[in-house]
Structure formats: C-alpha cells, structure tokens
Amino acid sequence: MPAMNRLIAIGCLAGIAAYFIWLLMGKNRRELGQNGWKVVLPSARLTLLQILIGVVDLGFCALAMYLLMPMQPDIDFVSLAVVFILATLLGFASHAPGSIGVFDAAMLVALPQFGREQLLATLVVFRILYFLIPFGISISIMGTRELWLSVVQPWQERRKLAEAFTASARVRRQPVKNRQ
C-alpha cells in the first residue's frame, strides 16, 4: 500500500509540474476557448502563488484541527494533516456547501481510534472557529460599511450642504456696503 500511495503522489506532482511547464511555454498557451469564448489562465508565477496560499491555508487549518483533537489516543500532526486534507478534498468533490457532512463523515471514518463523541465535539468546535466566527466578523464589517455608506455618509453630505446654504444665505442678507 505505501508503494501505491507514493506512486499516486508522484503522479500528482508530475501533473502539477507538467501544468507549470505548459504555462511557461508562452502566453498563447494560457488561452483556452472556442467560438468567441476565451478563458485566460493565470501565469505560472501567479499559479505558484495560489498553490502556496492554498498549502499555507490547509496547513494552518490542519494545525487548528490538531490542536483541537483529544489528547488520547495520540496522533502525530502529519497523520492528522493527511486525513484532514483528504477529507477536505472529498468535501470539495461533493460540492456540498461547506463540505458539511462529507468532511465530517470522512474524518469519523478515517480516525476510528477516537471516540465518536469526542471527535464530533472537535469537529463542531472546528466548524465554529473556521466558519461561524469568520462569518460573524465579515457580516459585522459589511453591515457597518453599508450602514456608513447608506446612512452616515449621506447625512454628513446633507449637513455640509445645509451649512453651505446657510452661509451663502447670510452673505446675501448683508447690506452691500458691509460686503467689502
């Protein structure tokens, strides 16, 4: 089985390397499409940056899951990271919103050494940290911005216009000899 895993890993890495080489062969190779429809793929440099961002993101998510895991039975970070990434990939492949259900089932199946209750509690806390808290923060930021743009900013503009109108009305009311 380890030989098969290595063969799959080498195949995946070879596919990524072939894609990079194809991207490096020129700008015309990055354009796909027909009949007036065209998709321009990112450059090799931008693709590498996107891959690095994805690796860092998955690494930190796996680290968060590792820190949330129960102390017993013991599991090393690399083993958990492999299970976590495979469960995440299964969730992506399922197209379920937030990989809900698929990711959790994959984690439960792949980590039978942990009690189901403990692992479910870990998954719930992970979901709260990874989905609900960022969602709440982003909704708060967006709501504050929308409130600012639709209420506060127009109110400030109306106030400035009213002050300018009042100032111009005062100037008009002054007698001609006082204006100089």
Backbone as JSON Lines, residues from 0, in Angstrom:
{"i":0,"aa":"M","n":[0.81,-1.21,0.0],"ca":[0.0,0.0,0.0],"c":[0.85,1.27,0.0]}
{"i":1,"aa":"P","n":[1.94,1.35,0.78],"ca":[2.78,2.56,0.73],"c":[3.34,2.82,-0.66]}
{"i":2,"aa":"A","n":[3.65,1.75,-1.39],"ca":[4.18,1.93,-2.75],"c":[3.12,2.55,-3.65]}
{"i":3,"aa":"M","n":[1.87,2.14,-3.48],"ca":[0.77,2.71,-4.27],"c":[0.55,4.18,-3.92]}
{"i":4,"aa":"N","n":[0.62,4.5,-2.64],"ca":[0.49,5.9,-2.22],"c":[1.59,6.77,-2.81]}
{"i":5,"aa":"R","n":[2.82,6.25,-2.8],"ca":[3.93,7.01,-3.39],"c":[3.73,7.19,-4.89]}
{"i":6,"aa":"L","n":[3.24,6.16,-5.55],"ca":[3.0,6.25,-6.99],"c":[1.93,7.3,-7.3]}
{"i":7,"aa":"I","n":[0.88,7.34,-6.5],"ca":[-0.16,8.36,-6.68],"c":[0.41,9.75,-6.43]}
{"i":8,"aa":"A","n":[1.21,9.9,-5.39],"ca":[1.81,11.2,-5.08],"c":[2.74,11.65,-6.2]}
{"i":9,"aa":"I","n":[3.55,10.74,-6.73],"ca":[4.45,11.08,-7.83],"c":[3.65,11.48,-9.06]}
{"i":10,"aa":"G","n":[2.55,10.78,-9.32],"ca":[1.69,11.13,-10.46],"c":[1.08,12.52,-10.31]}
{"i":11,"aa":"C","n":[0.63,12.84,-9.1],"ca":[0.06,14.17,-8.86],"c":[1.11,15.26,-9.02]}
{"i":12,"aa":"L","n":[2.29,15.05,-8.46],"ca":[3.36,16.03,-8.59],"c":[3.8,16.18,-10.05]}
{"i":13,"aa":"A","n":[3.82,15.08,-10.8],"ca":[4.17,15.14,-12.22],"c":[3.12,15.93,-12.99]}
{"i":14,"aa":"G","n":[1.85,15.75,-12.64],"ca":[0.78,16.52,-13.29],"c":[0.92,18.01,-13.03]}
{"i":15,"aa":"I","n":[1.23,18.38,-11.8],"ca":[1.43,19.8,-11.46],"c":[2.64,20.34,-12.2]}
{"i":16,"aa":"A","n":[3.73,19.58,-12.26],"ca":[4.94,20.02,-12.97],"c":[4.64,20.19,-14.47]}
{"i":17,"aa":"A","n":[3.89,19.26,-15.05],"ca":[3.54,19.38,-16.47],"c":[2.68,20.62,-16.72]}
{"i":18,"aa":"Y","n":[1.78,20.93,-15.82],"ca":[0.95,22.12,-15.95],"c":[1.8,23.38,-15.9]}
{"i":19,"aa":"F","n":[2.78,23.42,-14.98],"ca":[3.69,24.58,-14.89],"c":[4.5,24.73,-16.17]}
{"i":20,"aa":"I","n":[5.01,23.64,-16.67],"ca":[5.8,23.69,-17.92],"c":[4.92,24.21,-19.05]}
{"i":21,"aa":"W","n":[3.69,23.74,-19.11],"ca":[2.76,24.2,-20.15],"c":[2.5,25.7,-20.02]}
{"i":22,"aa":"L","n":[2.35,26.18,-18.79],"ca":[2.13,27.61,-18.58],"c":[3.36,28.43,-18.96]}
{"i":23,"aa":"L","n":[4.53,27.88,-18.73],"ca":[5.77,28.61,-19.02],"c":[6.07,28.68,-20.51]}
{"i":24,"aa":"M","n":[5.39,27.88,-21.32],"ca":[5.69,27.82,-22.75],"c":[5.2,29.03,-23.53]}
{"i":25,"aa":"G","n":[4.45,29.9,-22.92],"ca":[4.04,31.11,-23.61],"c":[2.63,31.52,-23.27]}
{"i":26,"aa":"K","n":[2.37,32.8,-23.58],"ca":[1.08,33.38,-23.24],"c":[-0.05,32.76,-24.06]}
{"i":27,"aa":"N","n":[0.22,32.42,-25.31],"ca":[-0.83,31.84,-26.15],"c":[-1.33,30.51,-25.61]}
{"i":28,"aa":"R","n":[-0.46,29.81,-24.91],"ca":[-0.86,28.52,-24.33],"c":[-1.83,28.69,-23.18]}
{"i":29,"aa":"R","n":[-1.84,29.87,-22.59],"ca":[-2.7,30.1,-21.43],"c":[-4.13,30.46,-21.82]}
{"i":30,"aa":"E","n":[-4.4,30.61,-23.09],"ca":[-5.75,30.97,-23.54],"c":[-6.47,29.71,-24.03]}
{"i":31,"aa":"L","n":[-7.6,29.46,-23.44],"ca":[-8.42,28.32,-23.82],"c":[-9.78,28.82,-24.26]}
{"i":32,"aa":"G","n":[-10.37,28.15,-25.22],"ca":[-11.72,28.52,-25.61],"c":[-11.93,28.35,-27.1]}
{"i":33,"aa":"Q","n":[-13.17,28.57,-27.48],"ca":[-13.55,28.48,-28.89],"c":[-14.84,29.23,-29.11]}
{"i":34,"aa":"N","n":[-15.13,29.53,-30.36],"ca":[-16.37,30.21,-30.76],"c":[-16.59,31.53,-30.01]}
{"i":35,"aa":"G","n":[-15.54,32.31,-29.86],"ca":[-15.68,33.61,-29.21],"c":[-15.57,33.58,-27.7]}
{"i":36,"aa":"W","n":[-15.57,32.42,-27.1],"ca":[-15.42,32.29,-25.65],"c":[-13.95,32.03,-25.35]}
{"i":37,"aa":"K","n":[-13.4,32.77,-24.4],"ca":[-11.99,32.62,-24.09],"c":[-11.79,32.72,-22.58]}
{"i":38,"aa":"V","n":[-10.95,31.83,-22.08],"ca":[-10.55,31.85,-20.68],"c":[-9.03,31.97,-20.66]}
{"i":39,"aa":"V","n":[-8.54,32.96,-19.95],"ca":[-7.09,33.15,-19.83],"c":[-6.67,32.62,-18.47]}
{"i":40,"aa":"L","n":[-5.81,31.62,-18.49],"ca":[-5.32,31.02,-17.26],"c":[-4.27,31.93,-16.62]}
{"i":41,"aa":"P","n":[-4.12,31.86,-15.31],"ca":[-3.1,32.69,-14.66],"c":[-1.7,32.25,-15.08]}
{"i":42,"aa":"S","n":[-0.75,33.16,-14.93],"ca":[0.63,32.86,-15.27],"c":[1.18,31.8,-14.31]}
{"i":43,"aa":"A","n":[2.34,31.25,-14.67],"ca":[2.97,30.25,-13.8],"c":[3.29,30.84,-12.44]}
{"i":44,"aa":"R","n":[3.75,32.09,-12.42],"ca":[4.09,32.75,-11.16],"c":[2.85,32.9,-10.27]}
{"i":45,"aa":"L","n":[1.75,33.36,-10.86],"ca":[0.52,33.53,-10.09],"c":[-0.04,32.17,-9.67]}
{"i":46,"aa":"T","n":[0.09,31.17,-10.51],"ca":[-0.36,29.83,-10.15],"c":[0.43,29.3,-8.97]}
{"i":47,"aa":"L","n":[1.75,29.51,-8.99],"ca":[2.59,29.07,-7.87],"c":[2.18,29.79,-6.59]}
{"i":48,"aa":"L","n":[1.9,31.08,-6.68],"ca":[1.46,31.85,-5.51],"c":[0.13,31.29,-4.98]}
{"i":49,"aa":"Q","n":[-0.8,30.97,-5.87],"ca":[-2.08,30.42,-5.44],"c":[-1.89,29.06,-4.76]}
{"i":50,"aa":"I","n":[-0.99,28.25,-5.28],"ca":[-0.73,26.95,-4.67],"c":[-0.13,27.14,-3.28]}
{"i":51,"aa":"L","n":[0.82,28.06,-3.16],"ca":[1.44,28.31,-1.86],"c":[0.42,28.83,-0.84]}
{"i":52,"aa":"I","n":[-0.47,29.71,-1.27],"ca":[-1.52,30.2,-0.36],"c":[-2.41,29.05,0.08]}
{"i":53,"aa":"G","n":[-2.77,28.17,-0.85],"ca":[-3.59,27.01,-0.5],"c":[-2.9,26.07,0.47]}
{"i":54,"aa":"V","n":[-1.6,25.84,0.26],"ca":[-0.84,24.96,1.16],"c":[-0.77,25.57,2.56]}
{"i":55,"aa":"V","n":[-0.5,26.86,2.64],"ca":[-0.43,27.53,3.94],"c":[-1.8,27.48,4.63]}
{"i":56,"aa":"D","n":[-2.86,27.76,3.88],"ca":[-4.21,27.72,4.45],"c":[-4.54,26.34,4.98]}
{"i":57,"aa":"L","n":[-4.33,25.32,4.16],"ca":[-4.63,23.96,4.62],"c":[-3.73,23.55,5.77]}
{"i":58,"aa":"G","n":[-2.48,24.0,5.75],"ca":[-1.57,23.68,6.86],"c":[-2.05,24.26,8.18]}
{"i":59,"aa":"F","n":[-2.47,25.53,8.14],"ca":[-2.96,26.15,9.38],"c":[-4.3,25.54,9.81]}
{"i":60,"aa":"C","n":[-5.15,25.17,8.87],"ca":[-6.41,24.52,9.24],"c":[-6.14,23.16,9.87]}
{"i":61,"aa":"A","n":[-5.2,22.41,9.29],"ca":[-4.84,21.11,9.86],"c":[-4.22,21.3,11.25]}
{"i":62,"aa":"L","n":[-3.43,22.36,11.42],"ca":[-2.85,22.65,12.73],"c":[-3.94,22.98,13.74]}
{"i":63,"aa":"A","n":[-4.93,23.75,13.33],"ca":[-6.05,24.07,14.23],"c":[-6.79,22.79,14.62]}
{"i":64,"aa":"M","n":[-7.02,21.9,13.66],"ca":[-7.69,20.64,13.97],"c":[-6.82,19.79,14.9]}
{"i":65,"aa":"Y","n":[-5.53,19.79,14.67],"ca":[-4.6,19.03,15.52],"c":[-4.64,19.53,16.95]}
{"i":66,"aa":"L","n":[-4.68,20.85,17.11],"ca":[-4.73,21.42,18.46],"c":[-6.06,21.15,19.16]}
{"i":67,"aa":"L","n":[-7.11,20.96,18.39],"ca":[-8.42,20.69,18.97],"c":[-8.65,19.21,19.29]}
{"i":68,"aa":"M","n":[-7.82,18.34,18.72],"ca":[-8.02,16.9,18.89],"c":[-7.83,16.49,20.35]}
{"i":69,"aa":"P","n":[-8.55,15.45,20.79],"ca":[-8.35,14.94,22.15],"c":[-6.91,14.46,22.35]}
{"i":70,"aa":"M","n":[-6.43,14.5,23.57],"ca":[-5.05,14.1,23.86],"c":[-4.84,12.59,23.68]}
{"i":71,"aa":"Q","n":[-5.85,11.81,23.99],"ca":[-5.73,10.35,23.86],"c":[-6.79,9.83,22.92]}
{"i":72,"aa":"P","n":[-6.52,8.92,22.06],"ca":[-5.22,8.35,21.73],"c":[-4.36,9.35,20.98]}
{"i":73,"aa":"D","n":[-3.07,9.14,21.04],"ca":[-2.11,10.08,20.45],"c":[-2.12,9.94,18.92]}
{"i":74,"aa":"I","n":[-2.01,11.07,18.23],"ca":[-1.88,11.08,16.78],"c":[-0.87,12.17,16.42]}
{"i":75,"aa":"D","n":[0.01,11.85,15.48],"ca":[1.0,12.85,15.09],"c":[0.39,13.82,14.07]}
{"i":76,"aa":"F","n":[1.02,14.98,13.95],"ca":[0.49,16.05,13.1],"c":[0.39,15.62,11.63]}
{"i":77,"aa":"V","n":[1.41,14.96,11.12],"ca":[1.42,14.59,9.7],"c":[0.27,13.64,9.38]}
{"i":78,"aa":"S","n":[0.03,12.66,10.23],"ca":[-1.08,11.72,10.0],"c":[-2.42,12.45,10.0]}
{"i":79,"aa":"L","n":[-2.6,13.33,10.98],"ca":[-3.85,14.09,11.03],"c":[-3.97,15.02,9.82]}
{"i":80,"aa":"A","n":[-2.86,15.64,9.42],"ca":[-2.9,16.54,8.27],"c":[-3.3,15.79,7.0]}
{"i":81,"aa":"V","n":[-2.8,14.58,6.82],"ca":[-3.16,13.79,5.64],"c":[-4.66,13.47,5.66]}
{"i":82,"aa":"V","n":[-5.16,13.04,6.8],"ca":[-6.59,12.74,6.92],"c":[-7.42,14.0,6.7]}
{"i":83,"aa":"F","n":[-6.99,15.1,7.29],"ca":[-7.71,16.37,7.17],"c":[-7.77,16.82,5.71]}
{"i":84,"aa":"I","n":[-6.64,16.76,5.02],"ca":[-6.6,17.22,3.62],"c":[-7.42,16.31,2.73]}
{"i":85,"aa":"L","n":[-7.35,15.01,2.94],"ca":[-8.17,14.09,2.14],"c":[-9.66,14.31,2.41]}
{"i":86,"aa":"A","n":[-10.03,14.53,3.67],"ca":[-11.43,14.8,3.99],"c":[-11.88,16.11,3.35]}
{"i":87,"aa":"T","n":[-10.99,17.11,3.33],"ca":[-11.3,18.39,2.69],"c":[-11.5,18.2,1.19]}
{"i":88,"aa":"L","n":[-10.63,17.41,0.56],"ca":[-10.75,17.15,-0.89],"c":[-12.05,16.4,-1.2]}
{"i":89,"aa":"L","n":[-12.42,15.46,-0.35],"ca":[-13.7,14.77,-0.55],"c":[-14.87,15.75,-0.43]}
{"i":90,"aa":"G","n":[-14.75,16.67,0.52],"ca":[-15.79,17.69,0.67],"c":[-15.89,18.58,-0.55]}
{"i":91,"aa":"F","n":[-14.72,18.97,-1.12],"ca":[-14.73,19.77,-2.35],"c":[-15.39,19.0,-3.48]}
{"i":92,"aa":"A","n":[-15.04,17.73,-3.59],"ca":[-15.58,16.9,-4.68],"c":[-17.08,16.71,-4.55]}
{"i":93,"aa":"S","n":[-17.6,16.74,-3.34],"ca":[-19.03,16.52,-3.14],"c":[-19.88,17.73,-3.51]}
{"i":94,"aa":"H","n":[-19.27,18.9,-3.55],"ca":[-19.97,20.16,-3.82],"c":[-21.03,20.48,-2.77]}
{"i":95,"aa":"A","n":[-20.92,19.86,-1.6],"ca":[-21.83,20.19,-0.5],"c":[-21.4,21.52,0.08]}
{"i":96,"aa":"P","n":[-22.34,22.41,0.39],"ca":[-21.97,23.71,0.97],"c":[-21.18,23.54,2.26]}
{"i":97,"aa":"G","n":[-19.98,24.09,2.29],"ca":[-19.12,23.97,3.46],"c":[-18.65,22.56,3.71]}
{"i":98,"aa":"S","n":[-18.81,21.68,2.72],"ca":[-18.45,20.26,2.83],"c":[-19.17,19.59,3.99]}
{"i":99,"aa":"I","n":[-20.28,20.19,4.39],"ca":[-20.96,19.71,5.59],"c":[-21.42,18.27,5.39]}
{"i":100,"aa":"G","n":[-21.13,17.45,6.33],"ca":[-21.5,16.05,6.28],"c":[-20.41,15.19,5.67]}
{"i":101,"aa":"V","n":[-19.92,15.54,4.5],"ca":[-18.91,14.74,3.81],"c":[-17.59,14.82,4.57]}
{"i":102,"aa":"F","n":[-17.15,16.03,4.87],"ca":[-15.9,16.22,5.61],"c":[-15.98,15.52,6.96]}
{"i":103,"aa":"D","n":[-17.08,15.72,7.65],"ca":[-17.24,15.15,8.99],"c":[-17.26,13.63,8.94]}
{"i":104,"aa":"A","n":[-17.98,13.06,7.98],"ca":[-18.03,11.6,7.86],"c":[-16.65,11.04,7.51]}
{"i":105,"aa":"A","n":[-15.94,11.72,6.63],"ca":[-14.6,11.25,6.25],"c":[-13.67,11.27,7.47]}
{"i":106,"aa":"M","n":[-13.76,12.3,8.27],"ca":[-12.93,12.37,9.48],"c":[-13.3,11.25,10.46]}
{"i":107,"aa":"L","n":[-14.6,10.99,10.62],"ca":[-15.04,9.93,11.53],"c":[-14.58,8.55,11.05]}
{"i":108,"aa":"V","n":[-14.65,8.33,9.76],"ca":[-14.25,7.03,9.2],"c":[-12.73,6.87,9.26]}
{"i":109,"aa":"A","n":[-11.99,7.94,8.96],"ca":[-10.53,7.85,8.89],"c":[-9.85,7.83,10.25]}
{"i":110,"aa":"L","n":[-10.55,8.25,11.29],"ca":[-9.96,8.29,12.63],"c":[-10.8,7.46,13.61]}
{"i":111,"aa":"P","n":[-10.87,6.15,13.37],"ca":[-11.72,5.32,14.25],"c":[-11.16,5.15,15.66]}
{"i":112,"aa":"Q","n":[-9.88,5.46,15.86],"ca":[-9.29,5.3,17.18],"c":[-9.82,6.3,18.2]}
{"i":113,"aa":"F","n":[-10.45,7.37,17.72],"ca":[-11.02,8.38,18.62],"c":[-12.49,8.04,18.87]}
{"i":114,"aa":"G","n":[-12.95,8.35,20.07],"ca":[-14.36,8.17,20.37],"c":[-15.2,9.1,19.5]}
{"i":115,"aa":"R","n":[-16.34,8.61,19.04],"ca":[-17.18,9.41,18.14],"c":[-17.64,10.72,18.8]}
{"i":116,"aa":"E","n":[-17.98,10.64,20.09],"ca":[-18.45,11.85,20.77],"c":[-17.35,12.91,20.85]}
{"i":117,"aa":"Q","n":[-16.13,12.46,21.18],"ca":[-15.01,13.39,21.28],"c":[-14.69,14.0,19.91]}
{"i":118,"aa":"L","n":[-14.68,13.16,18.88],"ca":[-14.35,13.64,17.55],"c":[-15.44,14.56,17.01]}
{"i":119,"aa":"L","n":[-16.7,14.24,17.29],"ca":[-17.79,15.13,16.87],"c":[-17.71,16.48,17.57]}
{"i":120,"aa":"A","n":[-17.37,16.46,18.86],"ca":[-17.2,17.73,19.58],"c":[-16.06,18.54,18.97]}
{"i":121,"aa":"T","n":[-14.97,17.87,18.62],"ca":[-13.85,18.55,17.99],"c":[-14.27,19.15,16.65]}
{"i":122,"aa":"L","n":[-15.03,18.4,15.87],"ca":[-15.49,18.89,14.56],"c":[-16.44,20.07,14.71]}
{"i":123,"aa":"V","n":[-17.29,20.04,15.72],"ca":[-18.21,21.17,15.95],"c":[-17.42,22.43,16.33]}
{"i":124,"aa":"V","n":[-16.45,22.28,17.23],"ca":[-15.63,23.44,17.61],"c":[-14.85,23.95,16.41]}
{"i":125,"aa":"F","n":[-14.32,23.03,15.59],"ca":[-13.59,23.43,14.39],"c":[-14.5,24.21,13.45]}
{"i":126,"aa":"R","n":[-15.71,23.72,13.25],"ca":[-16.67,24.42,12.38],"c":[-16.96,25.83,12.91]}
{"i":127,"aa":"I","n":[-17.12,25.95,14.21],"ca":[-17.38,27.26,14.8],"c":[-16.2,28.19,14.55]}
{"i":128,"aa":"L","n":[-14.98,27.69,14.77],"ca":[-13.79,28.52,14.58],"c":[-13.54,28.84,13.11]}
{"i":129,"aa":"Y","n":[-13.79,27.89,12.23],"ca":[-13.42,28.06,10.82],"c":[-14.52,28.71,9.99]}
{"i":130,"aa":"F","n":[-15.77,28.51,10.38],"ca":[-16.87,29.05,9.57],"c":[-17.67,30.13,10.29]}
{"i":131,"aa":"L","n":[-18.17,29.86,11.48],"ca":[-19.11,30.78,12.12],"c":[-18.47,32.07,12.6]}
{"i":132,"aa":"I","n":[-17.32,31.99,13.23],"ca":[-16.67,33.23,13.72],"c":[-16.26,34.13,12.56]}
{"i":133,"aa":"P","n":[-15.55,33.6,11.51],"ca":[-15.25,34.48,10.37],"c":[-16.5,35.03,9.69]}
{"i":134,"aa":"F","n":[-17.56,34.22,9.62],"ca":[-18.81,34.68,9.03],"c":[-19.39,35.84,9.83]}
{"i":135,"aa":"G","n":[-19.39,35.69,11.15],"ca":[-19.91,36.76,12.01],"c":[-19.1,38.04,11.9]}
{"i":136,"aa":"I","n":[-17.78,37.9,11.84],"ca":[-16.91,39.08,11.7],"c":[-17.16,39.75,10.35]}
{"i":137,"aa":"S","n":[-17.24,38.96,9.29],"ca":[-17.43,39.56,7.96],"c":[-18.8,40.21,7.83]}
{"i":138,"aa":"I","n":[-19.83,39.61,8.4],"ca":[-21.17,40.21,8.37],"c":[-21.16,41.53,9.14]}
{"i":139,"aa":"S","n":[-20.47,41.56,10.27],"ca":[-20.38,42.79,11.06],"c":[-19.67,43.89,10.28]}
{"i":140,"aa":"I","n":[-18.57,43.54,9.63],"ca":[-17.82,44.53,8.85],"c":[-18.66,45.03,7.68]}
{"i":141,"aa":"M","n":[-19.28,44.11,6.95],"ca":[-20.11,44.51,5.81],"c":[-21.31,45.34,6.27]}
{"i":142,"aa":"G","n":[-21.94,44.94,7.36],"ca":[-23.08,45.7,7.87],"c":[-22.69,47.1,8.3]}
{"i":143,"aa":"T","n":[-21.54,47.22,8.96],"ca":[-21.05,48.54,9.36],"c":[-20.76,49.4,8.15]}
{"i":144,"aa":"R","n":[-20.13,48.82,7.14],"ca":[-19.82,49.56,5.91],"c":[-21.09,50.02,5.21]}
{"i":145,"aa":"E","n":[-22.05,49.15,5.1],"ca":[-23.31,49.51,4.44],"c":[-24.05,50.58,5.22]}
{"i":146,"aa":"L","n":[-24.04,50.46,6.53],"ca":[-24.67,51.48,7.37],"c":[-23.97,52.82,7.16]}
{"i":147,"aa":"W","n":[-22.65,52.81,7.1],"ca":[-21.89,54.03,6.88],"c":[-22.22,54.64,5.52]}
{"i":148,"aa":"L","n":[-22.25,53.8,4.48],"ca":[-22.49,54.31,3.13],"c":[-23.92,54.77,2.91]}
{"i":149,"aa":"S","n":[-24.88,54.12,3.55],"ca":[-26.27,54.46,3.28],"c":[-26.88,55.43,4.28]}
{"i":150,"aa":"V","n":[-26.31,55.59,5.47],"ca":[-26.9,56.46,6.47],"c":[-25.95,57.6,6.86]}
{"i":151,"aa":"V","n":[-24.78,57.27,7.35],"ca":[-23.89,58.28,7.92],"c":[-23.33,59.19,6.83]}
{"i":152,"aa":"Q","n":[-22.81,58.62,5.77],"ca":[-22.21,59.46,4.73],"c":[-23.22,60.4,4.06]}
{"i":153,"aa":"P","n":[-24.41,59.94,3.66],"ca":[-25.39,60.89,3.12],"c":[-25.81,61.95,4.13]}
{"i":154,"aa":"W","n":[-25.92,61.58,5.4],"ca":[-26.28,62.55,6.43],"c":[-25.2,63.63,6.54]}
{"i":155,"aa":"Q","n":[-23.92,63.23,6.49],"ca":[-22.83,64.21,6.55],"c":[-22.85,65.12,5.32]}
{"i":156,"aa":"E","n":[-23.13,64.54,4.16],"ca":[-23.2,65.36,2.94],"c":[-24.35,66.36,3.01]}
{"i":157,"aa":"R","n":[-25.52,65.92,3.5],"ca":[-26.66,66.84,3.65],"c":[-26.33,67.94,4.64]}
{"i":158,"aa":"R","n":[-25.65,67.61,5.73],"ca":[-25.27,68.6,6.73],"c":[-24.32,69.64,6.13]}
{"i":159,"aa":"K","n":[-23.33,69.18,5.34],"ca":[-22.4,70.12,4.71],"c":[-23.13,71.03,3.73]}
{"i":160,"aa":"L","n":[-24.07,70.46,2.96],"ca":[-24.86,71.28,2.03],"c":[-25.7,72.3,2.78]}
{"i":161,"aa":"A","n":[-26.29,71.88,3.9],"ca":[-27.12,72.81,4.69],"c":[-26.26,73.93,5.26]}
{"i":162,"aa":"E","n":[-25.07,73.6,5.74],"ca":[-24.17,74.63,6.27],"c":[-23.73,75.59,5.17]}
{"i":163,"aa":"A","n":[-23.43,75.06,3.99],"ca":[-23.03,75.91,2.87],"c":[-24.19,76.81,2.45]}
{"i":164,"aa":"F","n":[-25.4,76.25,2.44],"ca":[-26.58,77.04,2.07],"c":[-26.82,78.14,3.09]}
{"i":165,"aa":"T","n":[-26.69,77.84,4.38],"ca":[-26.87,78.83,5.44],"c":[-25.82,79.94,5.32]}
{"i":166,"aa":"A","n":[-24.58,79.57,5.07],"ca":[-23.51,80.56,4.93],"c":[-23.76,81.46,3.73]}
{"i":167,"aa":"S","n":[-24.2,80.88,2.61],"ca":[-24.46,81.71,1.42],"c":[-25.68,82.6,1.64]}
{"i":168,"aa":"A","n":[-26.66,82.15,2.41],"ca":[-27.83,82.97,2.71],"c":[-27.44,84.16,3.59]}
{"i":169,"aa":"R","n":[-26.5,83.96,4.52],"ca":[-26.03,85.06,5.37],"c":[-25.32,86.11,4.52]}
{"i":170,"aa":"V","n":[-24.52,85.64,3.58],"ca":[-23.79,86.58,2.73],"c":[-24.77,87.41,1.9]}
{"i":171,"aa":"R","n":[-25.83,86.81,1.41],"ca":[-26.81,87.54,0.6],"c":[-27.58,88.57,1.42]}
{"i":172,"aa":"R","n":[-27.81,88.3,2.7],"ca":[-28.6,89.2,3.54],"c":[-27.83,90.44,3.96]}
{"i":173,"aa":"Q","n":[-26.51,90.39,3.92],"ca":[-25.73,91.55,4.36],"c":[-25.93,92.72,3.38]}
{"i":174,"aa":"P","n":[-25.94,93.93,3.91],"ca":[-26.05,95.08,3.03],"c":[-24.84,95.17,2.13]}
{"i":175,"aa":"V","n":[-24.98,95.88,1.01],"ca":[-23.94,95.97,0.01],"c":[-22.68,96.61,0.58]}
{"i":176,"aa":"K","n":[-22.77,97.66,1.4],"ca":[-21.58,98.34,1.92],"c":[-20.81,97.48,2.92]}
{"i":177,"aa":"N","n":[-21.46,96.54,3.61],"ca":[-20.76,95.67,4.56],"c":[-20.04,94.51,3.89]}
{"i":178,"aa":"R","n":[-20.33,94.22,2.65],"ca":[-19.71,93.08,1.96],"c":[-18.25,93.3,1.7]}
{"i":179,"aa":"Q","n":[-17.81,94.56,1.62],"ca":[-16.4,94.82,1.27],"c":[-15.61,94.71,2.48]}
